[in-house]
CSV table of C-alpha atoms and ligand atoms in Angstrom, one decimal:
chain,number,residue,atom,x,y,z
P,356,MET,CA,-24.9,-39.2,-60.8
P,357,ASN,CA,-28.3,-37.4,-60.8
P,358,GLN,CA,-29.9,-35.5,-58.0
P,359,ASP,CA,-31.7,-38.5,-56.5
P,360,ASP,CA,-28.6,-40.6,-56.4
P,361,TRP,CA,-26.8,-37.8,-54.6
P,362,LYS,CA,-29.6,-37.5,-52.0
P,363,ALA,CA,-29.6,-41.3,-51.5
P,364,ARG,CA,-25.9,-41.3,-50.9
P,365,LEU,CA,-26.2,-38.4,-48.5
P,366,ALA,CA,-28.9,-40.3,-46.6
P,367,LEU,CA,-26.7,-43.4,-46.4
P,368,ILE,CA,-23.8,-41.4,-45.0
P,369,ARG,CA,-26.1,-39.8,-42.4
P,370,ASP,CA,-27.5,-43.2,-41.2
P,371,GLY,CA,-24.1,-44.9,-41.3
P,372,SER,CA,-22.2,-42.1,-39.6
P,373,LEU,CA,-24.8,-41.4,-36.8
P,374,SER,CA,-25.1,-45.1,-35.9
P,375,ALA,CA,-21.4,-45.6,-36.1
P,376,LEU,CA,-20.8,-42.6,-33.8
P,377,GLY,CA,-22.9,-44.1,-31.1
P,378,LYS,CA,-20.6,-47.1,-31.0
P,379,THR,CA,-17.3,-45.3,-31.2
P,380,ASP,CA,-15.3,-44.9,-28.1
P,381,ALA,CA,-12.9,-42.1,-27.1
P,382,ALA,CA,-9.9,-43.7,-28.9
P,383,GLY,CA,-11.8,-44.1,-32.2
P,384,LEU,CA,-13.3,-40.6,-32.5
P,385,ALA,CA,-10.3,-39.0,-34.3
P,386,GLU,CA,-10.5,-41.7,-36.9
P,387,PHE,CA,-14.3,-41.3,-37.2
P,388,GLU,CA,-13.8,-37.6,-37.8
P,389,THR,CA,-11.2,-38.3,-40.6
P,390,HIS,CA,-13.4,-40.9,-42.1
P,391,TYR,CA,-16.5,-38.6,-42.5
P,392,LEU,CA,-15.3,-35.0,-42.2
P,393,GLY,CA,-11.6,-35.2,-43.1
P,394,ARG,CA,-10.2,-33.8,-46.3
P,395,LYS,CA,-10.9,-37.1,-48.1
P,396,GLY,CA,-13.8,-38.0,-45.8
P,397,GLU,CA,-17.0,-39.5,-47.2
P,398,LEU,CA,-19.1,-36.4,-46.7
P,399,THR,CA,-16.4,-34.1,-48.0
P,400,LEU,CA,-16.0,-36.1,-51.2
P,401,LEU,CA,-19.8,-36.2,-51.7
P,402,LEU,CA,-19.9,-32.4,-51.4
P,403,ARG,CA,-17.1,-32.1,-53.8
P,404,ASP,CA,-19.1,-34.0,-56.4
P,405,LEU,CA,-21.6,-31.1,-56.5
P,406,LYS,CA,-19.3,-29.3,-58.9
P,407,ASP,CA,-20.8,-31.4,-61.8
P,408,PHE,CA,-24.4,-30.3,-61.0
P,409,PRO,CA,-26.2,-27.2,-62.6
P,410,VAL,CA,-26.0,-24.1,-60.4
P,411,GLU,CA,-29.7,-24.3,-59.1
P,412,GLU,CA,-29.4,-27.9,-58.1
P,413,ARG,CA,-26.0,-27.3,-56.6
P,414,LYS,CA,-27.5,-24.7,-54.3
P,415,ILE,CA,-30.2,-27.0,-52.9
P,416,LEU,CA,-28.0,-30.1,-52.6
P,417,GLY,CA,-25.2,-28.0,-51.1
P,418,ALA,CA,-27.5,-26.8,-48.3
P,419,LEU,CA,-28.5,-30.3,-47.5
P,420,GLY,CA,-24.9,-31.5,-47.4
P,421,ASN,CA,-23.8,-28.6,-45.2
P,422,ALA,CA,-26.7,-29.2,-42.8
P,423,LEU,CA,-25.4,-32.8,-42.3
P,424,LYS,CA,-21.9,-31.5,-41.8
P,425,THR,CA,-23.1,-29.2,-39.1
P,426,GLU,CA,-25.2,-32.0,-37.5
P,427,LEU,CA,-22.4,-34.5,-37.6
P,428,SER,CA,-19.8,-32.0,-36.1
P,429,ALA,CA,-22.2,-31.2,-33.2
P,430,ALA,CA,-22.9,-34.9,-32.6
P,431,LEU,CA,-19.2,-35.6,-32.6
P,432,ASP,CA,-18.7,-32.9,-30.0
P,433,VAL,CA,-21.4,-34.4,-27.8
P,434,ARG,CA,-19.8,-37.9,-28.2
P,435,LYS,CA,-16.4,-36.5,-27.3
P,436,ALA,CA,-17.8,-35.0,-24.1
P,437,GLU,CA,-19.6,-38.3,-23.3
P,438,THR,CA,-16.5,-40.5,-23.7
P,439,GLY,CA,-14.1,-38.0,-22.1
P,440,ALA,CA,-12.2,-37.6,-25.3
P,441,GLY,CA,-11.9,-33.9,-24.5
P,442,ALA,CA,-9.7,-34.7,-21.5
P,443,ALA,CA,-7.6,-36.9,-23.8
P,444,ASP,CA,-7.1,-33.9,-26.0
P,445,LEU,CA,-5.8,-31.9,-23.1
P,446,LYS,CA,-3.1,-34.5,-22.5
P,447,LYS,CA,-1.9,-33.9,-26.0
P,448,SER,CA,-1.9,-30.1,-25.7
P,449,ARG,CA,1.1,-28.2,-24.6
P,450,LEU,CA,-0.7,-26.4,-21.9
P,451,ASP,CA,-0.1,-28.1,-18.5
P,452,LEU,CA,-2.6,-26.8,-16.1
P,453,THR,CA,-0.8,-28.4,-13.2
P,454,LEU,CA,2.3,-26.3,-13.6
P,455,ALA,CA,3.0,-23.6,-11.0
P,456,GLY,CA,2.2,-20.1,-12.4
P,457,TYR,CA,4.6,-17.2,-12.8
P,458,PRO,CA,5.6,-15.9,-9.3
P,459,PHE,CA,3.3,-13.2,-8.3
P,460,PRO,CA,5.3,-10.3,-7.0
P,461,GLN,CA,4.4,-9.9,-3.3
P,462,GLY,CA,4.3,-6.3,-2.1
P,463,SER,CA,5.4,-5.3,1.4
P,464,LEU,CA,5.0,-2.3,3.7
P,465,HIS,CA,7.0,0.8,2.9
P,466,PRO,CA,10.1,1.3,5.1
P,467,LEU,CA,8.5,4.4,6.6
P,468,THR,CA,5.4,2.5,7.5
P,469,VAL,CA,7.5,-0.3,9.0
P,470,THR,CA,9.4,2.3,11.0
P,471,ALA,CA,6.3,4.1,12.2
P,472,ASN,CA,4.8,0.8,13.2
P,473,LYS,CA,7.9,-0.2,15.2
P,474,MET,CA,7.9,3.2,17.0
P,475,CYS,CA,4.2,3.0,17.8
P,476,ASP,CA,4.7,-0.6,19.1
P,477,GLY,CA,7.5,0.6,21.3
P,478,PHE,CA,5.2,3.2,22.9
P,479,GLN,CA,2.3,0.9,23.1
P,480,LYS,CA,4.4,-1.4,25.3
P,481,LEU,CA,4.7,1.7,27.6
P,482,GLY,CA,1.0,2.1,27.8
P,483,PHE,CA,0.4,4.7,25.1
P,484,SER,CA,-2.6,4.5,22.8
P,485,ILE,CA,-2.8,5.5,19.2
P,486,ALA,CA,-4.6,8.6,17.8
P,487,ASP,CA,-4.9,10.3,14.4
P,488,GLY,CA,-5.4,13.8,13.2
P,489,PRO,CA,-6.3,15.6,9.9
P,490,LEU,CA,-3.6,16.6,7.5
P,491,ILE,CA,-5.4,19.8,6.5
P,492,GLU,CA,-5.5,21.5,9.8
P,493,GLU,CA,-6.9,24.7,11.3
P,494,ASP,CA,-4.5,27.5,12.2
P,495,TYR,CA,-5.9,27.2,15.7
P,496,PHE,CA,-4.8,23.6,16.3
P,497,ASN,CA,-1.5,23.8,14.4
P,498,PHE,CA,-0.3,27.1,15.9
P,499,GLU,CA,-2.6,29.2,18.2
P,500,ALA,CA,-3.6,26.5,20.7
P,501,LEU,CA,0.1,25.5,20.8
P,502,ASN,CA,1.0,28.9,22.1
P,503,PHE,CA,2.3,30.3,18.9
P,504,ALA,CA,1.1,34.0,19.0
P,505,PRO,CA,0.0,35.2,15.5
P,506,ASP,CA,3.2,37.1,14.8
P,507,HIS,CA,5.6,34.9,16.8
P,508,PRO,CA,8.9,34.3,14.9
P,509,ALA,CA,8.6,30.6,15.7
P,510,ARG,CA,6.0,30.4,13.0
P,511,ASP,CA,8.7,31.2,10.4
P,512,MET,CA,10.5,27.9,11.1
P,513,GLN,CA,7.3,26.1,10.2
P,514,ASP,CA,6.2,27.9,7.0
P,515,THR,CA,3.7,25.8,5.2
P,516,PHE,CA,1.1,25.5,2.4
P,517,TYR,CA,-2.2,27.3,2.9
P,518,VAL,CA,-5.6,26.1,1.5
P,519,ASP,CA,-7.8,28.5,-0.3
P,520,LEU,CA,-10.6,28.0,2.2
P,521,LYS,CA,-11.3,29.1,5.7
P,522,ASP,CA,-12.4,27.1,8.7
P,523,ALA,CA,-15.9,27.5,10.3
P,524,LYS,CA,-14.7,30.4,12.4
P,525,GLY,CA,-13.0,32.2,9.5
P,526,GLY,CA,-9.5,31.0,10.5
P,527,ASP,CA,-6.8,29.8,8.0
P,528,LEU,CA,-6.7,26.2,6.8
P,529,LEU,CA,-3.2,24.9,6.2
P,530,LEU,CA,-1.3,21.6,5.7
P,531,ARG,CA,-0.2,20.7,9.2
P,532,THR,CA,3.5,21.4,9.9
P,533,HIS,CA,3.8,19.0,12.7
P,534,THR,CA,1.8,16.3,14.6
P,535,SER,CA,1.5,18.5,17.7
P,536,PRO,CA,-2.1,19.6,16.9
P,537,VAL,CA,-3.1,16.0,17.8
P,538,GLN,CA,-2.2,16.9,21.4
P,539,ILE,CA,-4.8,19.6,21.3
P,540,ARG,CA,-7.4,17.5,19.6
P,541,ALA,CA,-6.9,14.7,22.1
P,542,MET,CA,-6.9,16.9,25.2
P,543,LYS,CA,-10.0,18.7,24.0
P,544,SER,CA,-12.0,15.5,23.4
P,545,GLN,CA,-10.8,13.4,26.4
P,546,GLU,CA,-10.4,13.6,30.1
P,547,PRO,CA,-6.9,13.2,31.7
P,548,PRO,CA,-4.9,11.1,32.3
P,549,LEU,CA,-3.9,10.7,28.7
P,550,ARG,CA,-1.1,8.8,27.1
P,551,VAL,CA,-1.1,9.0,23.3
P,552,VAL,CA,1.1,8.6,20.3
P,553,SER,CA,0.2,9.7,16.8
P,554,ALA,CA,2.2,9.1,13.6
P,555,GLY,CA,1.6,10.8,10.2
P,556,ARG,CA,2.4,13.0,7.4
P,557,VAL,CA,3.4,16.7,7.9
P,558,PHE,CA,4.3,19.5,5.5
P,559,ARG,CA,6.6,22.4,5.3
P,560,SER,CA,7.6,24.8,2.6
P,561,GLU,CA,11.2,23.5,2.4
P,562,ALA,CA,13.7,23.0,-0.4
P,563,VAL,CA,14.4,19.3,-0.9
P,564,ASP,CA,17.9,17.9,0.0
P,565,ALA,CA,19.4,14.8,1.6
P,566,SER,CA,17.8,15.5,5.0
P,567,HIS,CA,14.8,17.9,4.1
P,568,SER,CA,11.6,17.5,2.3
P,569,PHE,CA,8.4,19.5,1.9
P,570,VAL,CA,6.5,16.4,3.1
P,571,PHE,CA,7.8,14.1,5.8
P,572,HIS,CA,6.5,12.1,8.7
P,573,GLN,CA,6.5,12.6,12.5
P,574,LEU,CA,5.6,10.7,15.5
P,575,GLU,CA,4.1,12.7,18.3
P,576,GLY,CA,3.8,11.4,21.9
P,577,PHE,CA,2.4,13.0,25.0
P,578,TYR,CA,1.4,12.1,28.5
P,579,VAL,CA,-0.8,14.2,30.7
P,580,ASP,CA,-1.4,13.3,34.4
P,581,ARG,CA,-0.9,14.6,37.9
P,582,ASN,CA,2.8,15.5,38.7
P,583,VAL,CA,4.3,14.7,35.3
P,584,THR,CA,7.8,16.1,35.1
P,585,MET,CA,10.9,16.2,32.9
P,586,ALA,CA,12.1,13.1,34.8
P,587,ASP,CA,9.1,11.1,33.4
P,588,LEU,CA,9.9,12.3,29.9
P,589,LYS,CA,13.6,11.3,30.3
P,590,TRP,CA,12.7,7.8,31.6
P,591,THR,CA,10.1,7.2,28.9
P,592,LEU,CA,12.4,8.3,26.0
P,593,GLU,CA,15.3,6.2,27.4
P,594,ALA,CA,13.1,3.1,27.7
P,595,PHE,CA,11.9,3.6,24.2
P,596,MET,CA,15.4,4.2,22.7
P,597,LYS,CA,16.8,1.1,24.4
P,598,ASP,CA,14.0,-1.0,23.2
P,599,LEU,CA,14.5,0.2,19.6
P,600,PHE,CA,18.3,0.5,19.3
P,601,GLY,CA,19.5,-1.8,22.0
P,602,SER,CA,20.3,-1.6,25.7
P,603,GLN,CA,23.6,0.3,25.1
P,604,ALA,CA,21.7,3.3,23.7
P,605,LYS,CA,22.0,6.5,25.8
P,606,VAL,CA,19.9,9.6,25.6
P,607,SER,CA,21.0,13.2,26.0
P,608,PHE,CA,18.9,16.4,26.5
P,609,SER,CA,20.0,19.9,25.6
P,610,PRO,CA,17.9,23.1,26.0
P,611,SER,CA,15.8,24.1,23.0
P,612,PHE,CA,12.8,26.3,22.3
P,613,PHE,CA,9.3,25.4,21.2
P,614,PRO,CA,6.4,27.7,22.2
P,615,PHE,CA,4.2,24.8,23.5
P,616,VAL,CA,6.8,23.4,26.0
P,617,GLU,CA,8.6,24.8,29.0
P,618,PRO,CA,11.3,23.7,29.5
P,619,GLY,CA,12.0,22.5,25.9
P,620,ALA,CA,14.7,20.2,24.8
P,621,GLN,CA,16.5,18.7,21.8
P,622,VAL,CA,16.9,15.0,22.4
P,623,ALA,CA,19.8,13.0,21.0
P,624,VAL,CA,20.6,9.3,21.1
P,625,SER,CA,24.2,7.9,21.3
P,626,CYS,CA,25.3,7.2,17.7
P,627,VAL,CA,24.0,3.7,16.7
P,628,PHE,CA,26.8,3.3,14.2
P,629,CYS,CA,30.0,4.3,16.0
P,630,LYS,CA,28.8,4.0,19.6
P,631,GLY,CA,30.4,7.4,20.2
P,632,SER,CA,33.9,6.2,19.3
P,633,GLY,CA,34.8,9.1,17.0
P,634,ALA,CA,35.4,9.6,13.3
P,635,CYS,CA,31.9,8.7,12.0
P,636,PRO,CA,30.3,10.3,9.0
P,637,VAL,CA,26.7,9.9,10.4
P,638,CYS,CA,27.2,11.7,13.7
P,639,LYS,CA,30.1,13.7,12.3
P,640,GLY,CA,32.3,12.5,15.2
P,641,THR,CA,30.1,13.9,17.9
P,642,GLY,CA,28.9,10.5,19.1
P,643,TRP,CA,25.3,11.8,19.2
P,644,LEU,CA,22.3,11.9,16.8
P,645,GLU,CA,19.6,14.5,17.3
P,646,LEU,CA,16.3,12.7,16.9
P,647,LEU,CA,13.5,14.7,18.4
P,648,GLY,CA,12.1,17.8,20.1
P,649,ALA,CA,10.5,17.4,23.5
P,650,GLY,CA,9.6,19.2,26.7
P,651,VAL,CA,7.1,19.7,29.5
P,652,ILE,CA,3.8,20.9,28.1
P,653,HIS,CA,3.4,24.7,28.6
P,654,PRO,CA,0.7,25.6,31.2
P,655,ASN,CA,-0.9,27.9,28.5
P,656,VAL,CA,-1.5,24.9,26.3
P,657,ILE,CA,-2.9,22.8,29.2
P,658,LYS,CA,-5.2,25.7,30.2
P,659,GLY,CA,-6.3,26.4,26.6
P,660,CYS,CA,-7.5,22.8,26.4
P,661,GLY,CA,-9.7,23.2,29.4
P,662,TYR,CA,-7.6,21.4,32.0
P,663,ASP,CA,-6.5,23.1,35.3
P,664,PRO,CA,-2.7,23.6,35.0
P,665,GLU,CA,-2.4,23.5,38.8
P,666,LYS,CA,-3.7,20.0,38.7
P,667,TRP,CA,-2.5,18.5,35.5
P,668,SER,CA,0.9,18.6,33.8
P,669,GLY,CA,2.4,16.6,30.9
P,670,PHE,CA,5.3,16.0,28.6
P,671,ALA,CA,5.4,15.9,24.8
P,672,PHE,CA,7.8,14.9,22.1
P,673,GLY,CA,7.9,15.0,18.4
P,674,ALA,CA,10.2,12.8,16.3
P,675,GLY,CA,11.0,12.7,12.6
P,676,ILE,CA,10.2,9.2,11.4
P,677,GLU,CA,12.5,9.5,8.3
P,678,ARG,CA,15.4,10.1,10.7
P,679,PHE,CA,14.6,6.9,12.6
P,680,ALA,CA,14.2,5.0,9.3
P,681,MET,CA,17.6,6.3,8.1
P,682,LEU,CA,19.2,5.0,11.3
P,683,LEU,CA,17.4,1.7,11.4
P,684,TYR,CA,18.3,0.9,7.8
P,685,GLY,CA,21.5,2.8,7.3
P,686,ILE,CA,20.1,5.1,4.6
P,687,ARG,CA,22.2,8.3,4.0
P,688,ASP,CA,19.8,10.2,1.8
P,689,MET,CA,16.1,10.5,2.8
P,690,ARG,CA,15.1,11.0,-0.9
P,691,MET,CA,15.7,7.3,-1.3
P,692,LEU,CA,12.6,6.8,0.8
P,693,TYR,CA,10.4,8.6,-1.6
P,694,GLU,CA,11.7,7.5,-5.0
P,695,ASN,CA,10.0,4.2,-4.9
P,696,ASP,CA,12.9,2.5,-6.5
P,697,LEU,CA,12.4,-1.2,-6.0
P,698,ARG,CA,16.1,-1.9,-6.1
P,699,ILE,CA,16.3,0.1,-2.8
P,700,LEU,CA,13.0,-0.8,-1.3
P,701,LYS,CA,13.7,-4.5,-1.7
P,702,GLN,CA,16.8,-4.2,0.5
P,703,ILE,CA,14.8,-2.8,3.3
P,704,GLN,CA,12.4,-5.4,4.6
U,21,LIG,N1,6.4,19.8,17.0
U,21,LIG,C1,7.8,20.1,17.1
U,21,LIG,C2,8.4,20.2,15.7
U,21,LIG,O1,7.8,19.7,14.8
U,21,LIG,C3,8.5,18.9,17.9
U,21,LIG,C4,8.0,18.9,19.3
U,21,LIG,C5,6.9,18.1,19.7
U,21,LIG,C6,8.7,19.6,20.3
U,21,LIG,C7,6.6,18.0,21.0
U,21,LIG,C8,8.3,19.5,21.6
U,21,LIG,C9,7.3,18.7,22.0
U,21,LIG,O2,9.4,20.8,15.6
């Protein structure tokens, strides 16, 4: 076979294949491909014949042959698309696009967030609105305005972390030790009457153990109006506890000291596990669980916020959210709330 014969055969294959392709339906395309482009296909064999030609001719003819191969493959793809043969291929493939995917792990709120939300809901039902305050707080809001004198020993119980900066008036900046500064911020920016709760993170320089952490969460609540007394505080906390823990829950008050309340109280709820019946590891047999600090807001605090203490009075309380979460979910060690171990978090929904 000489060069011209080879070219003539190539032209024949081109004409024959392209006209045949136009008439081939989806089912015939695989056979068409084998016939022309397969291992023993017409074009493949013709290209193989090139081995008998001198190098220079082989180069030129090879380029022509390969050009037809490319042209034919492209035309074949177009025809596959036209006839829907691509979809037929999908049927054969092992990938089933209609199968359901792998289950996507759905996240959920952290137990502490759930607890805080529940507590806020409880107070919202009683007419409280929600406020927020900064985590980096001025000494003034965290201590001074709350009637902690600069050298008062009550500050020792709330040792914290200081920031290497000063506030605008040169006062210390620190990580807030409780949510009580929100009382001051709310009173200074709003007119009474006020009924507010605020939940968030607080910090203390504490060693970590089963019931202490250097970062934890509190819920603050306060009510300022005319003639607010300890009786209003008692009614409000009782209504809240019964809503959260059930109607059998009882509340007890015992005297305690916080510089920003007078009188001040430690508030306990009847043990939700043993209902006060005795040998219980959670309440240690006392029948009571201490849950929060509370009291009637000190007149110095009311005055410092620009309200007339003869006209306005209020109550306030501050509760550890971890403690409530531990009771609601039966958790013995608060560190479980921070370890982010899914085996534990998944049990608490
Ligand atoms: N802020 C107090 C604390 O963290 C709790 C408290 C709040 C006490 C409001 C009385 C009134 O210990």
